[in-house]
PDB file of C-alpha atoms in Angstrom:
ATOM      1  CA  MET A 286      15.257 -24.547 -12.444  1.00  0.00           C
ATOM      2  CA  SER A 287      11.470 -23.916 -12.809  1.00  0.00           C
ATOM      3  CA  ARG A 288       9.971 -22.598 -16.045  1.00  0.00           C
ATOM      4  CA  ALA A 289       6.572 -21.400 -17.222  1.00  0.00           C
ATOM      5  CA  LEU A 290       4.488 -23.773 -19.012  1.00  0.00           C
ATOM      6  CA  GLY A 291       4.557 -23.408 -22.839  1.00  0.00           C
ATOM      7  CA  PRO A 292       2.131 -24.295 -25.643  1.00  0.00           C
ATOM      8  CA  ASP A 293       3.373 -27.961 -25.580  1.00  0.00           C
ATOM      9  CA  ASP A 294       2.813 -28.514 -22.101  1.00  0.00           C
ATOM     10  CA  GLU A 295      -0.453 -29.766 -20.610  1.00  0.00           C
ATOM     11  CA  GLY A 296      -2.098 -26.420 -19.740  1.00  0.00           C
ATOM     12  CA  PRO A 297      -1.661 -23.230 -18.031  1.00  0.00           C
ATOM     13  CA  GLU A 298      -0.630 -23.042 -14.538  1.00  0.00           C
ATOM     14  CA  SER A 299      -3.147 -22.232 -11.797  1.00  0.00           C
ATOM     15  CA  ASP A 300      -2.587 -19.300  -9.571  1.00  0.00           C
ATOM     16  CA  ASP A 301      -1.674 -21.585  -6.697  1.00  0.00           C
ATOM     17  CA  THR A 302       0.884 -23.631  -8.798  1.00  0.00           C
ATOM     18  CA  ARG A 303       2.444 -20.350 -10.088  1.00  0.00           C
ATOM     19  CA  SER A 304       2.621 -18.948  -6.428  1.00  0.00           C
ATOM     20  CA  ALA A 305       4.210 -22.108  -5.150  1.00  0.00           C
ATOM     21  CA  ARG A 306       6.735 -22.034  -7.873  1.00  0.00           C
ATOM     22  CA  LEU A 307       7.600 -18.370  -7.708  1.00  0.00           C
ATOM     23  CA  TRP A 308       7.406 -17.774  -3.955  1.00  0.00           C
ATOM     24  CA  VAL A 309       8.550 -20.084  -1.085  1.00  0.00           C
ATOM     25  CA  PRO A 310       7.377 -18.464   2.238  1.00  0.00           C
ATOM     26  CA  ASP A 311       9.322 -18.645   5.470  1.00  0.00           C
ATOM     27  CA  HIS A 312       6.320 -19.987   7.416  1.00  0.00           C
ATOM     28  CA  PRO A 313       3.583 -22.617   6.579  1.00  0.00           C
ATOM     29  CA  ASP A 314       0.891 -19.823   6.812  1.00  0.00           C
ATOM     30  CA  GLY A 315       2.383 -18.138   3.786  1.00  0.00           C
ATOM     31  CA  SER A 316       4.104 -15.338   5.700  1.00  0.00           C
ATOM     32  CA  GLY A 317       7.628 -14.208   6.193  1.00  0.00           C
ATOM     33  CA  TRP A 318      10.266 -11.576   5.727  1.00  0.00           C
ATOM     34  CA  ALA A 319      12.173 -10.564   2.631  1.00  0.00           C
ATOM     35  CA  ASP A 320      14.893  -8.089   1.858  1.00  0.00           C
ATOM     36  CA  VAL A 321      13.951  -4.806   0.089  1.00  0.00           C
ATOM     37  CA  ASP A 322      15.767  -4.643  -3.069  1.00  0.00           C
ATOM     38  CA  TRP A 323      13.622  -2.574  -5.348  1.00  0.00           C
ATOM     39  CA  ALA A 324      13.319   0.866  -3.823  1.00  0.00           C
ATOM     40  CA  SER A 325      16.406   2.995  -2.866  1.00  0.00           C
ATOM     41  CA  VAL A 326      14.860   4.651   0.094  1.00  0.00           C
ATOM     42  CA  ALA A 327      13.980   1.359   1.823  1.00  0.00           C
ATOM     43  CA  ARG A 328      16.965  -0.776   0.378  1.00  0.00           C
ATOM     44  CA  GLY A 329      18.739  -2.504   3.049  1.00  0.00           C
ATOM     45  CA  SER A 330      15.467  -3.050   5.252  1.00  0.00           C
ATOM     46  CA  ARG A 331      13.042  -5.898   5.261  1.00  0.00           C
ATOM     47  CA  TYR A 332       9.362  -6.098   4.665  1.00  0.00           C
ATOM     48  CA  HIS A 333       6.805  -8.578   6.011  1.00  0.00           C
ATOM     49  CA  TYR A 334       4.639 -10.442   3.471  1.00  0.00           C
ATOM     50  CA  ARG A 335       1.514 -12.657   3.985  1.00  0.00           C
ATOM     51  CA  HIS A 336      -1.206 -14.201   2.033  1.00  0.00           C
ATOM     52  CA  ALA A 337      -4.036 -11.737   1.757  1.00  0.00           C
ATOM     53  CA  ALA A 338      -7.789 -12.214   1.663  1.00  0.00           C
ATOM     54  CA  ASP A 339      -9.613 -11.857  -1.736  1.00  0.00           C
ATOM     55  CA  VAL A 340      -9.887  -8.103  -2.814  1.00  0.00           C
ATOM     56  CA  ALA A 341     -13.655  -7.889  -1.992  1.00  0.00           C
ATOM     57  CA  ALA A 342     -13.267  -9.218   1.525  1.00  0.00           C
ATOM     58  CA  ALA A 343     -10.207  -6.952   2.055  1.00  0.00           C
ATOM     59  CA  ARG A 344     -11.938  -3.888   0.808  1.00  0.00           C
ATOM     60  CA  ALA A 345     -14.989  -4.565   3.146  1.00  0.00           C
ATOM     61  CA  ALA A 346     -12.730  -4.714   6.246  1.00  0.00           C
ATOM     62  CA  GLN A 347     -11.163  -1.277   5.500  1.00  0.00           C
ATOM     63  CA  PRO A 348     -12.584   1.840   7.134  1.00  0.00           C
ATOM     64  CA  SER A 349     -14.596   4.160   5.011  1.00  0.00           C
ATOM     65  CA  HIS A 350     -11.918   6.987   5.090  1.00  0.00           C
ATOM     66  CA  TYR A 351      -8.400   7.762   5.956  1.00  0.00           C
ATOM     67  CA  ARG A 352      -6.923  10.780   7.697  1.00  0.00           C
ATOM     68  CA  VAL A 353      -3.896  11.848   5.717  1.00  0.00           C
ATOM     69  CA  VAL A 354      -1.700  14.261   7.808  1.00  0.00           C
ATOM     70  CA  THR A 355       0.822  16.245   5.871  1.00  0.00           C
ATOM     71  CA  ARG A 356       3.270  18.714   7.257  1.00  0.00           C
ATOM     72  CA  LEU A 357       4.451  21.969   5.600  1.00  0.00           C
ATOM     73  CA  GLU A 358       7.892  23.165   6.126  1.00  0.00           C
ATOM     74  CA  SER A 359       8.739  26.369   4.275  1.00  0.00           C
ATOM     75  CA  ALA A 360      11.029  29.358   4.872  1.00  0.00           C
ATOM     76  CA  ALA A 361       8.002  31.628   3.906  1.00  0.00           C
ATOM     77  CA  LEU A 362       5.493  30.073   6.270  1.00  0.00           C
ATOM     78  CA  ARG A 363       5.288  28.975   9.763  1.00  0.00           C
ATOM     79  CA  SER A 364       5.455  25.183  10.005  1.00  0.00           C
ATOM     80  CA  HIS A 365       2.044  23.521  10.223  1.00  0.00           C
ATOM     81  CA  GLU A 366       0.095  20.275   9.581  1.00  0.00           C
ATOM     82  CA  ASN A 367      -2.883  19.673   7.378  1.00  0.00           C
ATOM     83  CA  SER A 368      -5.365  16.756   7.849  1.00  0.00           C
ATOM     84  CA  TYR A 369      -7.268  15.460   4.848  1.00  0.00           C
ATOM     85  CA  TYR A 370     -10.037  13.054   5.089  1.00  0.00           C
ATOM     86  CA  VAL A 371      -9.786  10.809   1.974  1.00  0.00           C
ATOM     87  CA  PRO A 372     -12.283   8.029   1.076  1.00  0.00           C
ATOM     88  CA  ARG A 373     -10.653   4.520   0.950  1.00  0.00           C
ATOM     89  CA  ASP A 374     -11.167   4.226  -2.955  1.00  0.00           C
ATOM     90  CA  ARG A 375      -9.135   7.411  -3.494  1.00  0.00           C
ATOM     91  CA  LEU A 376      -6.372   6.965  -1.097  1.00  0.00           C
ATOM     92  CA  ALA A 377      -3.696   5.730  -3.398  1.00  0.00           C
ATOM     93  CA  ASP A 378      -4.331   8.473  -5.879  1.00  0.00           C
ATOM     94  CA  PHE A 379      -4.304  11.121  -3.202  1.00  0.00           C
ATOM     95  CA  LEU A 380      -1.050   9.845  -1.716  1.00  0.00           C
ATOM     96  CA  ALA A 381       0.557   9.813  -5.150  1.00  0.00           C
ATOM     97  CA  GLU A 382      -0.734  13.360  -5.829  1.00  0.00           C
ATOM     98  CA  ILE A 383       0.844  14.654  -2.576  1.00  0.00           C
ATOM     99  CA  ALA A 384       4.094  12.733  -3.072  1.00  0.00           C
ATOM    100  CA  LEU A 385       4.489  13.997  -6.731  1.00  0.00           C
ATOM    101  CA  VAL A 386       3.273  17.620  -6.558  1.00  0.00           C
ATOM    102  CA  GLY A 387       2.902  18.512  -2.971  1.00  0.00           C
ATOM    103  CA  GLY A 388       6.007  20.745  -2.968  1.00  0.00           C
ATOM    104  CA  ALA A 389       6.982  21.736   0.416  1.00  0.00           C
ATOM    105  CA  GLU A 390       3.853  19.659   1.874  1.00  0.00           C
ATOM    106  CA  VAL A 391       4.965  16.083   2.629  1.00  0.00           C
ATOM    107  CA  ILE A 392       3.088  13.166   3.828  1.00  0.00           C
ATOM    108  CA  TRP A 393       3.565  12.933   7.699  1.00  0.00           C
ATOM    109  CA  HIS A 394       1.318   9.987   8.470  1.00  0.00           C
ATOM    110  CA  VAL A 395      -1.741   8.025   7.469  1.00  0.00           C
ATOM    111  CA  GLU A 396      -4.337   6.549   9.776  1.00  0.00           C
ATOM    112  CA  PRO A 397      -7.783   4.927   9.618  1.00  0.00           C
ATOM    113  CA  CYS A 398     -10.763   7.110   9.989  1.00  0.00           C
ATOM    114  CA  ALA A 399     -14.247   5.338  10.331  1.00  0.00           C
ATOM    115  CA  ASP A 400     -16.033   8.782  10.937  1.00  0.00           C
ATOM    116  CA  PRO A 401     -14.662  11.930   9.404  1.00  0.00           C
ATOM    117  CA  PRO A 402     -15.651  15.264  10.809  1.00  0.00           C
ATOM    118  CA  ALA A 403     -18.662  16.780   9.043  1.00  0.00           C
ATOM    119  CA  GLU A 404     -16.537  19.880   8.361  1.00  0.00           C
ATOM    120  CA  SER A 405     -14.327  17.846   6.001  1.00  0.00           C
ATOM    121  CA  MET A 406     -17.296  17.360   3.718  1.00  0.00           C
ATOM    122  CA  PRO A 407     -16.394  13.708   2.996  1.00  0.00           C
ATOM    123  CA  SER A 408     -17.740  12.219  -0.054  1.00  0.00           C
TER     124      SER A 408
END
């Protein structure tokens, strides 16, 4: 069984050494499939993983905004969809806000949006 290096060992593990010890990918390119075992909603399914670019390169490849479409289902109102144009650096916070306090308004889908409409007053 592997163990983390301690104070009597030769030095700290590099990120690559730690990754190799903790994760054995299915394919030589570092990708594969793994069982979802941490979330009750997705439990029993599988997710795909892969090595990722460094965060600066990954952010540079993202669109400037995302269109987040929500759907409102309520006995008091006719069903409808809302589209929000969210800057990439605020997407995670926006999704968390809708998920936690959106009430009858639920996330329907999320898509890249390179050029949000002027009416959305994107920031």
